[in-house]
XYZ file of C-alpha atoms in Angstrom:
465
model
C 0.000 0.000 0.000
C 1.230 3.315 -1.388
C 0.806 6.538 1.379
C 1.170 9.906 0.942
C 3.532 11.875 2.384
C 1.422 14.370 4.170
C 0.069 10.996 6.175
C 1.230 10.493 10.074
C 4.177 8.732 10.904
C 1.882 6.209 13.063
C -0.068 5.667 9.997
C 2.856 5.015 7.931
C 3.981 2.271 10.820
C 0.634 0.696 10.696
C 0.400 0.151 6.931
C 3.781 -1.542 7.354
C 2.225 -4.285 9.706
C -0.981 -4.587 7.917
C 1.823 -5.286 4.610
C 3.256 -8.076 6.722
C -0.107 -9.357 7.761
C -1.634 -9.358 3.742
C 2.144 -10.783 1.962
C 2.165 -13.363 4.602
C -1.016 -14.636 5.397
C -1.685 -17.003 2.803
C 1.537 -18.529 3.926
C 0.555 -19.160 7.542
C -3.266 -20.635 6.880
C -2.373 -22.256 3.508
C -5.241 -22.724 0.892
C -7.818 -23.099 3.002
C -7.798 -18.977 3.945
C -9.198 -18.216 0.843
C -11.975 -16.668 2.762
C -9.758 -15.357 5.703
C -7.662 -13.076 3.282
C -10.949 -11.196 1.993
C -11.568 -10.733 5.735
C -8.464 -8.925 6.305
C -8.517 -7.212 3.183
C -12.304 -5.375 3.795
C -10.643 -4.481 7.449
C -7.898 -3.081 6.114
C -10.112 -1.001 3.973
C -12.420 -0.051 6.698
C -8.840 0.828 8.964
C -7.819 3.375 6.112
C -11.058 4.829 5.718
C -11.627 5.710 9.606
C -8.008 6.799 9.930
C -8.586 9.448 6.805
C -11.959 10.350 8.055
C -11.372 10.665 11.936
C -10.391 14.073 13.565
C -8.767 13.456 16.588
C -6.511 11.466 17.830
C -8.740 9.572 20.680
C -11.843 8.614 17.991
C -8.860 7.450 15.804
C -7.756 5.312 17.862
C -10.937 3.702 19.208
C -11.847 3.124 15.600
C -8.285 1.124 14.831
C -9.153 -1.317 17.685
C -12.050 -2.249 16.368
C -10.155 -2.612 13.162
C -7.235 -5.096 14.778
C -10.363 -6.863 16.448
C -11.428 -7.933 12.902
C -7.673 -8.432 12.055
C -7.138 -10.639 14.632
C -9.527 -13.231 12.393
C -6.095 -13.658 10.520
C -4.253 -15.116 13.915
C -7.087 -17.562 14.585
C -6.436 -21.184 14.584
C -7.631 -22.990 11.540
C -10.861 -24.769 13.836
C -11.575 -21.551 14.874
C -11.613 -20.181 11.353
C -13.263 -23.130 10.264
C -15.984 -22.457 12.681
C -16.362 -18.579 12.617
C -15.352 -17.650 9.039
C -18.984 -18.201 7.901
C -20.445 -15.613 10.161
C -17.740 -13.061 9.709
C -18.056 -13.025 6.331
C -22.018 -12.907 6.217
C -21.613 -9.625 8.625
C -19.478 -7.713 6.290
C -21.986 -8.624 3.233
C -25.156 -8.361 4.864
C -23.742 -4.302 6.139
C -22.654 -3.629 2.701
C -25.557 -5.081 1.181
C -28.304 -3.210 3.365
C -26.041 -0.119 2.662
C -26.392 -0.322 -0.665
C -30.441 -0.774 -0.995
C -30.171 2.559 1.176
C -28.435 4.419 -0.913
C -30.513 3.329 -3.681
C -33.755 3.694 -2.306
C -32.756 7.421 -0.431
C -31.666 9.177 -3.717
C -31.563 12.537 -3.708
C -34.012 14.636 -4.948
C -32.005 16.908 -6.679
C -31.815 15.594 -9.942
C -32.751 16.928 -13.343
C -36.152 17.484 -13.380
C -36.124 16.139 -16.579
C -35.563 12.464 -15.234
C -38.701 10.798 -15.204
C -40.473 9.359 -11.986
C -40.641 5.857 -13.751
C -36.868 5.512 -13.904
C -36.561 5.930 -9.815
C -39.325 3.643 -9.044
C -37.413 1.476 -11.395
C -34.184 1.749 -8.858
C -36.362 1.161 -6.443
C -38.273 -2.021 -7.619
C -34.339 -3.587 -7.638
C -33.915 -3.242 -4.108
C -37.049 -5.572 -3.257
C -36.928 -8.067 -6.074
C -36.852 -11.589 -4.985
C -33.582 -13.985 -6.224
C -36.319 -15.740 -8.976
C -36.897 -12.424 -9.960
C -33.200 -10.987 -10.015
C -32.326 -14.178 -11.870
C -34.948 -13.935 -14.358
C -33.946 -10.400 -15.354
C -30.013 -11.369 -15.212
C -31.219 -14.231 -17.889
C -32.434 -11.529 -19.762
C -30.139 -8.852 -20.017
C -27.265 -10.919 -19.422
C -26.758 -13.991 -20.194
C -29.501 -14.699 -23.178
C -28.322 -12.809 -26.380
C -30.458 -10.578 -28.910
C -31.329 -13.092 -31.653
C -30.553 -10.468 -34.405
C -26.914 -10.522 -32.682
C -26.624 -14.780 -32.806
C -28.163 -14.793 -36.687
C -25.284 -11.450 -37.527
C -22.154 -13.830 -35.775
C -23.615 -16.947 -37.110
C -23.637 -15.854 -40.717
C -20.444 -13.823 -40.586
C -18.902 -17.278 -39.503
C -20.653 -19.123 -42.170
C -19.083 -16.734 -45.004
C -15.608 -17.336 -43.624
C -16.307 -20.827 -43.117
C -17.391 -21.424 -47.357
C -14.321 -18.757 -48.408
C -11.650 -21.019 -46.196
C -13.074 -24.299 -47.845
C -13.460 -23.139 -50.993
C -9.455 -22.070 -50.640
C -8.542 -25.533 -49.696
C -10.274 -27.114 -52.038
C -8.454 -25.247 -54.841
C -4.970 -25.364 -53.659
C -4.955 -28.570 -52.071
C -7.781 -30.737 -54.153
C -6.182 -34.091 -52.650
C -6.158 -33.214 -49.375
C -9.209 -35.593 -47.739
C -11.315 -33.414 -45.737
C -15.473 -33.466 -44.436
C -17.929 -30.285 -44.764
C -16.498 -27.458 -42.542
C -19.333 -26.209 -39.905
C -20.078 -24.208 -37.194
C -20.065 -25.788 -33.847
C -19.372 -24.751 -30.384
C -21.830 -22.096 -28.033
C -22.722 -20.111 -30.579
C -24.843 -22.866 -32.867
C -25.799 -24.464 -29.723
C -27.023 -21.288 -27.968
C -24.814 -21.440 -24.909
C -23.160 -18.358 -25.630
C -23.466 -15.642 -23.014
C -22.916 -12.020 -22.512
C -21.969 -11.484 -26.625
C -21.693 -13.348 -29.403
C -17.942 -12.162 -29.560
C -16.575 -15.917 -30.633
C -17.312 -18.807 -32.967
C -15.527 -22.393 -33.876
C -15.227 -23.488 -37.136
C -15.052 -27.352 -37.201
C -12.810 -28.990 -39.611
C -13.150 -32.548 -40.043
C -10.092 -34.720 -41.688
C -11.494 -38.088 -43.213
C -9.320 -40.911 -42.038
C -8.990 -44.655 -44.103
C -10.617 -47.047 -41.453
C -8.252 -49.917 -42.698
C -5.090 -47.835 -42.456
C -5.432 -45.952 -39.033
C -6.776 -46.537 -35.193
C -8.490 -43.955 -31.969
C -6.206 -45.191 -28.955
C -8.076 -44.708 -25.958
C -5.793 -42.379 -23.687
C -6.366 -44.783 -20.339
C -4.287 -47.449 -22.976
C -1.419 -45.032 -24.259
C 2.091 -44.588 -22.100
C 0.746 -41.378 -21.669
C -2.691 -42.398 -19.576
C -4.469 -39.184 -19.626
C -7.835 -39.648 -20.177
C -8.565 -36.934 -22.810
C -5.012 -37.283 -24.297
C -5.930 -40.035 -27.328
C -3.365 -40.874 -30.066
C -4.095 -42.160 -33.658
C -2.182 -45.040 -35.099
C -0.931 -46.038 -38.414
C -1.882 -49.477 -38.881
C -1.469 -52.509 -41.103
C 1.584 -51.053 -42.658
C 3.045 -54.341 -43.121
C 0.196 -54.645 -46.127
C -0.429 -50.734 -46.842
C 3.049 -49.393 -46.643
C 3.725 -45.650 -45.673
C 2.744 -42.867 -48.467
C -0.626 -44.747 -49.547
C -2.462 -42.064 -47.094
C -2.280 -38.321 -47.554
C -2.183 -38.234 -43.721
C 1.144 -40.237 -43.541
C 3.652 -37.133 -43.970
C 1.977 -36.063 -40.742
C 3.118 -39.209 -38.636
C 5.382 -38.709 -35.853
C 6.792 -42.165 -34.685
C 3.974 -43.985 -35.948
C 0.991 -42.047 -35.134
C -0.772 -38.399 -36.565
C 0.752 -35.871 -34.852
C -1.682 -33.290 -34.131
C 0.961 -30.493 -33.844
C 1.784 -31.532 -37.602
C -1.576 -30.713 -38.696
C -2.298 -27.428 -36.500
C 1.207 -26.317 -38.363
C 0.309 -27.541 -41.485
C -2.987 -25.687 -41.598
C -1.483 -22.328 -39.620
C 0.847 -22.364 -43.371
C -2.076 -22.954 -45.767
C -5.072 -20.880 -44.023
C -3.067 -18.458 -42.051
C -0.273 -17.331 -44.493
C -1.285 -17.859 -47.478
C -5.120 -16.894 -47.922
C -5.138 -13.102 -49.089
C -7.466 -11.944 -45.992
C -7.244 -8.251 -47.865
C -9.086 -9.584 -50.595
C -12.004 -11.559 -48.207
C -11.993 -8.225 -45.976
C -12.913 -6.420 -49.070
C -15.723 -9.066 -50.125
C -17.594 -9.692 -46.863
C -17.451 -6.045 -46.198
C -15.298 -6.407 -42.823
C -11.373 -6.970 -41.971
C -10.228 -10.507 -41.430
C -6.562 -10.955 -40.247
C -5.126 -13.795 -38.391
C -4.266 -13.287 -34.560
C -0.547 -14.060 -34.196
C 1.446 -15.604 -31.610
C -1.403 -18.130 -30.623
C -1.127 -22.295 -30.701
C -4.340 -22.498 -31.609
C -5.568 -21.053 -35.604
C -7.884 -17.918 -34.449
C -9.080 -15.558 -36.592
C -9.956 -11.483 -35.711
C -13.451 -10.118 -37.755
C -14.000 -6.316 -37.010
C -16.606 -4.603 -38.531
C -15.368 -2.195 -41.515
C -12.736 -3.014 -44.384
C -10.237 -0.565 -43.642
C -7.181 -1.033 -40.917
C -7.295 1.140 -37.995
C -11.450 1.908 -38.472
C -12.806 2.586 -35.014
C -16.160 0.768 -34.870
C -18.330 0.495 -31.227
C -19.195 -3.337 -32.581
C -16.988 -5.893 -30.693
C -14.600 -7.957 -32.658
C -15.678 -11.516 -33.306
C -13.330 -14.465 -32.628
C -13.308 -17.307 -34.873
C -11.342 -20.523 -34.348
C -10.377 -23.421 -36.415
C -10.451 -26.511 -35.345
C -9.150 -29.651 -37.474
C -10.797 -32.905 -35.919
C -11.139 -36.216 -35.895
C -14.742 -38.277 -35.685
C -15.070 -41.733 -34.859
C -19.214 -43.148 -33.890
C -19.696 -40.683 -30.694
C -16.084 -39.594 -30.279
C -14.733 -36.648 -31.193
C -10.940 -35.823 -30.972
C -9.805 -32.262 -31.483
C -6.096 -30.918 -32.675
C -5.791 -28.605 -29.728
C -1.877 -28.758 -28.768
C -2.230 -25.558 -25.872
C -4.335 -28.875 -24.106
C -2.104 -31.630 -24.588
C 1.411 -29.790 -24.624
C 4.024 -31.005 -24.535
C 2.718 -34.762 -26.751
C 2.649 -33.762 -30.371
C 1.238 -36.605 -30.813
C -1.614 -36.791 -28.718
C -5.601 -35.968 -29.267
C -7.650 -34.144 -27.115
C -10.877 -35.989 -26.414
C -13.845 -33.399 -26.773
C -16.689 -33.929 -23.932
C -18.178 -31.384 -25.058
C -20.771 -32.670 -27.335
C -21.655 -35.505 -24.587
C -22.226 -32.939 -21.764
C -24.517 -30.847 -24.507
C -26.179 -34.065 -25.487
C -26.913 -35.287 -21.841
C -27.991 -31.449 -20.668
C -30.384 -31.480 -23.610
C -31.804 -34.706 -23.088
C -32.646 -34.125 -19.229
C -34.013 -30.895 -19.951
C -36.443 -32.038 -23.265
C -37.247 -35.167 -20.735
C -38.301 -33.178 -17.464
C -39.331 -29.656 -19.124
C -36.140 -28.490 -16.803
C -34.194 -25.525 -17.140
C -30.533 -27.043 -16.742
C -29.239 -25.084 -19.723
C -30.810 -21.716 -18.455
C -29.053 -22.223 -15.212
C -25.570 -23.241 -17.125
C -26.059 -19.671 -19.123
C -26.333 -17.936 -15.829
C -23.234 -19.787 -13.778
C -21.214 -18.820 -17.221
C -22.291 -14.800 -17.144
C -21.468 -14.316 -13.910
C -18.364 -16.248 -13.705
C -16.949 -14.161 -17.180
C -18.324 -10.626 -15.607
C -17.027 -11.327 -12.105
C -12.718 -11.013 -12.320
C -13.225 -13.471 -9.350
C -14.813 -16.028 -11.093
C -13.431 -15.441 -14.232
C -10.773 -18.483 -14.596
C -13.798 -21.079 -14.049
C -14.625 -22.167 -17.380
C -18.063 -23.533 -19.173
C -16.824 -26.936 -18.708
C -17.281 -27.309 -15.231
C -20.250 -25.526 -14.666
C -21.838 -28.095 -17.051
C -20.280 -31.178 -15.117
C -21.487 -29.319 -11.788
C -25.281 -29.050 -13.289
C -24.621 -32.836 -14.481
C -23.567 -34.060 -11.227
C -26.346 -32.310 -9.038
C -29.081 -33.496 -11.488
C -27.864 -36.774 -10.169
C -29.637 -36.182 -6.830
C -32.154 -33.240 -7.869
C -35.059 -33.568 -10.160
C -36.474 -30.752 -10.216
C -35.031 -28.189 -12.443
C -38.542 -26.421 -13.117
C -38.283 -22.491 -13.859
C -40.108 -22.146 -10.264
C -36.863 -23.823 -8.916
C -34.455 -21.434 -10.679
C -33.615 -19.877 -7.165
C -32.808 -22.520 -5.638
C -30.651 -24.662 -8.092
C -28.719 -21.259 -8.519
C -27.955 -21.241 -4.518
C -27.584 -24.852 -4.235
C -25.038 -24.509 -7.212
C -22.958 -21.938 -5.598
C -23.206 -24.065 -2.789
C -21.686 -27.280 -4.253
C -18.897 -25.435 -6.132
C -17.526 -23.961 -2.546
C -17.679 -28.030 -1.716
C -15.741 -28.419 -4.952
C -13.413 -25.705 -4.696
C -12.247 -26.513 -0.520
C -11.806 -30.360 -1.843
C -9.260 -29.252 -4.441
C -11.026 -31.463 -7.196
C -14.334 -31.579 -9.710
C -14.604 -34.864 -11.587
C -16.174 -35.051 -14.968
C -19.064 -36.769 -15.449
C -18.282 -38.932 -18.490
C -14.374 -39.132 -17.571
C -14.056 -39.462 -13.387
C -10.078 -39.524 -13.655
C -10.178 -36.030 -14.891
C -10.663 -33.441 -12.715
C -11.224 -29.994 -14.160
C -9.944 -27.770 -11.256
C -7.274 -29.392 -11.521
C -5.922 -26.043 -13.981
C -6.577 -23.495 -11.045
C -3.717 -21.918 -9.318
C -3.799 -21.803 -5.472
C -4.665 -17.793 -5.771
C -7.504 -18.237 -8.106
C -8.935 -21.044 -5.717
C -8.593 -18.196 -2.454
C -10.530 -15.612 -4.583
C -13.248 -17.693 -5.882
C -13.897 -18.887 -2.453
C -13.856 -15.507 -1.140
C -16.610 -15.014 -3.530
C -18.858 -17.625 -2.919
C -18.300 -17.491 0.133
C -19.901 -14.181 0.383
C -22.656 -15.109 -2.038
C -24.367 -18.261 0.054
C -25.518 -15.282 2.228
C -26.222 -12.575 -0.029
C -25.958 -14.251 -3.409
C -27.417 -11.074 -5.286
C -23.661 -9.609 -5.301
C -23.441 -12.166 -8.273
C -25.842 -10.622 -10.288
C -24.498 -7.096 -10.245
């Protein structure tokens, strides 16, 4: 913390402690202070603000003990944090919470007399809507997106989808691939907040007789999602009769190969000025990636400020076998070149869809939700849509009812789980239990998410801000 000068020398001494007690905090509780550090930071904040705000010396004073009393939270034994931390979180919530709904419902009345009396009573209605009710309009100006938005992304995607294949196709006629599509959120309408990015699938056609999906449990490498493809049967179709075989790395398709080989023949070589110019937008590859993304602003012309946001499109060469799909992603399975990633993705959306047509539920509404406030809270931010869907999975295990009455409580019971998830260190997919997908999280992004929920089990409205 940075002082000025004009500050008292005591003041100065006491930001050096509370420096101490922040930088070395997490050392002395370990992970499990996520919700301890929060604690100390709000008192810290509170310290500062009655130190600046204070007069004299003896209100001052009263004012930092009562600081150091929440401070001494930090020094607690781990039971006793385990037992209290609950409580002193809720406290500092529930204060700022009721704070806030006064503010908000004790505006002043000196505002332009031009504002109209319907746009207060409208800052009023939010302070006594119920959690369905904040939930429901979150859904709606949140996390579902404008159709007219969806159909605009959808068919920009499309046009650079047909202009890509229709370049392969005429510079590299033998190569053997499927249609290109659109896949991902956007098609499936998962896609929250803006339609800001799209995948472009790109399927390679494989010779059944001359190559084989290893399983990842049965490779040296016994990952789970980490497959491999093998060249087979060479003994009787020697190397060369498949156009895939200059992409083999001891024995099996590299995936690396093929990300590289397509970065070369889509990235480089396409003339994107010439597509800009045609679809009425600019198109330039984003550099210094592993994966093969593409930039779409709206406007031909480099260096046009436009208020649209830019729309992300991603290539992704693939492999399909019956139900499995293996994706070319080598930022997942770094550092095997060889290796596949197994996509669960289209399971997870085939099982969420299923339960929901069966039951009338709303497990996809509540998945759109978790994902907008997880990528507009910094907090939640590094918890991705995969295991929100695998949380939603696992719950409907034990709950049935995932009726739009029920939206409420699904949402609290989810924020609920994912604190279980989250102090356990591990969330196992549902289709894969060997993987566990917070197992990517560092130790700092594990304290501030439980910070977070820890604070929303009580007041879980401070979500949906």
């Amino acid at each position: 913390m940075n002082f000025q000068g004009s500050r008292r020398r005591g003041e100065d001494s006491i930001a050096v402690v509370i420096d101490f007690l922040l930088s070395n905090a997490q050392l002395v509780l370990g992970v499990g202070g996520a919700a301890v550090l929060g604690i100390a930071t709000l008192a810290v904040k509170r310290l500062i603000e009655r130190a600046g705000r204070a007069a004299d010396d003896e209100k001052v004073k009263q004012k930092m003990a009562e600081s150091w009393e929440e401070l001494s939270l930090v020094s607690a034994s781990p039971t006793m944090i385990k037992k209290g931390i609950e409580g002193a979180v809720m406290k500092h919530v529930a204060k700022a919470a009721r704070q806030q709904k006064a503010d908000l419902s004790q505006q002043p009345q000196t505002s332009s007399p031009e504002v109209p009396s319907k746009s207060k009573s409208k800052r009023l209605q939010l302070c006594v809507l119920s959690l369905q009710e904040r939930l429901q309009q979150y859904y709606r100006t949140r996390a579902a997106l404008a159709p007219d938005e969806v159909r605009r992304a959808q068919s920009l995607a499309v046009d650079i989808c047909t202009e890509i294949q229709a370049f392969l196709h005429s510079r590299l006629p033998d190569m053997p691939l499927g249609e290109m599509s659109l896949g991902g959120s956007l098609l499936d309408d998962l896609q929250v907040v803006s339609a800001d990015h799209a995948c472009l699938l790109v399927p390679l056609q494989l010779e059944a007789s001359l190559w084989r999906l290893i399983p990842g449990e049965e490779t040296l490498l016994t990952h789970p999602l980490h497959w491999m493809v093998r060249r087979v049967n060479l003994e009787y179709f020697p190397r060369g009769l498949s156009y895939w075989d200059r992409y083999l790395v001891g024995g099996y398709l590299s995936a690396e190969a093929v990300v590289n080989m397509f970065s070369k023949a889509v990235m480089e070589n396409i003339n994107w000025l010439s597509i800009s110019s045609t679809l009425d937008c600019l198109v330039r590859p984003v550099q210094g990636g592993p994966d093969l993304r593409l930039e779409i602003r709206p406007g031909n012309e480099e260096g046009a400020e436009s208020s649209d946001p830019p729309l992300f499109i991603s290539l992704l060469p693939l492999l399909r076998e019956e139900d499995v799909v293996l994706t070319a992603q080598p930022e997942l399975t770094s550092p095997w070149v060889n290796a596949w990633h197994l996509s669960l993705y289209p399971w997870e959306n085939r099982r969420l869809a299923r339960l929901d047509n069966a039951d009338d539920g709303h497990r996809r509404h509540v998945l759109k939700i978790l994902k907008a406030v997880c990528r507009l809270n910094p907090s939640l931010r590094a918890l991705g849509a995969a295991p929100l869907a695998n949380l939603i999975l696992h719950l409907s295990d034990s709950e049935s009812d995932w009726s739009e009455i029920s939206l409420d409580v699904r949402f609290q019971q989810c924020v609920t789980e994912l604190i279980g998830y989250l102090e356990q260190g591990a969330l196992h997919s549902y289709f894969k239990p060997a993987v566990n997908l917070l197992s990517g999280l560092s130790e700092d992004q594990v304290d501030q998410m439980g910070f977070m929920l820890y604070c929303a089990v009580s007041e879980p409205e401070i979500l949906l801000i």
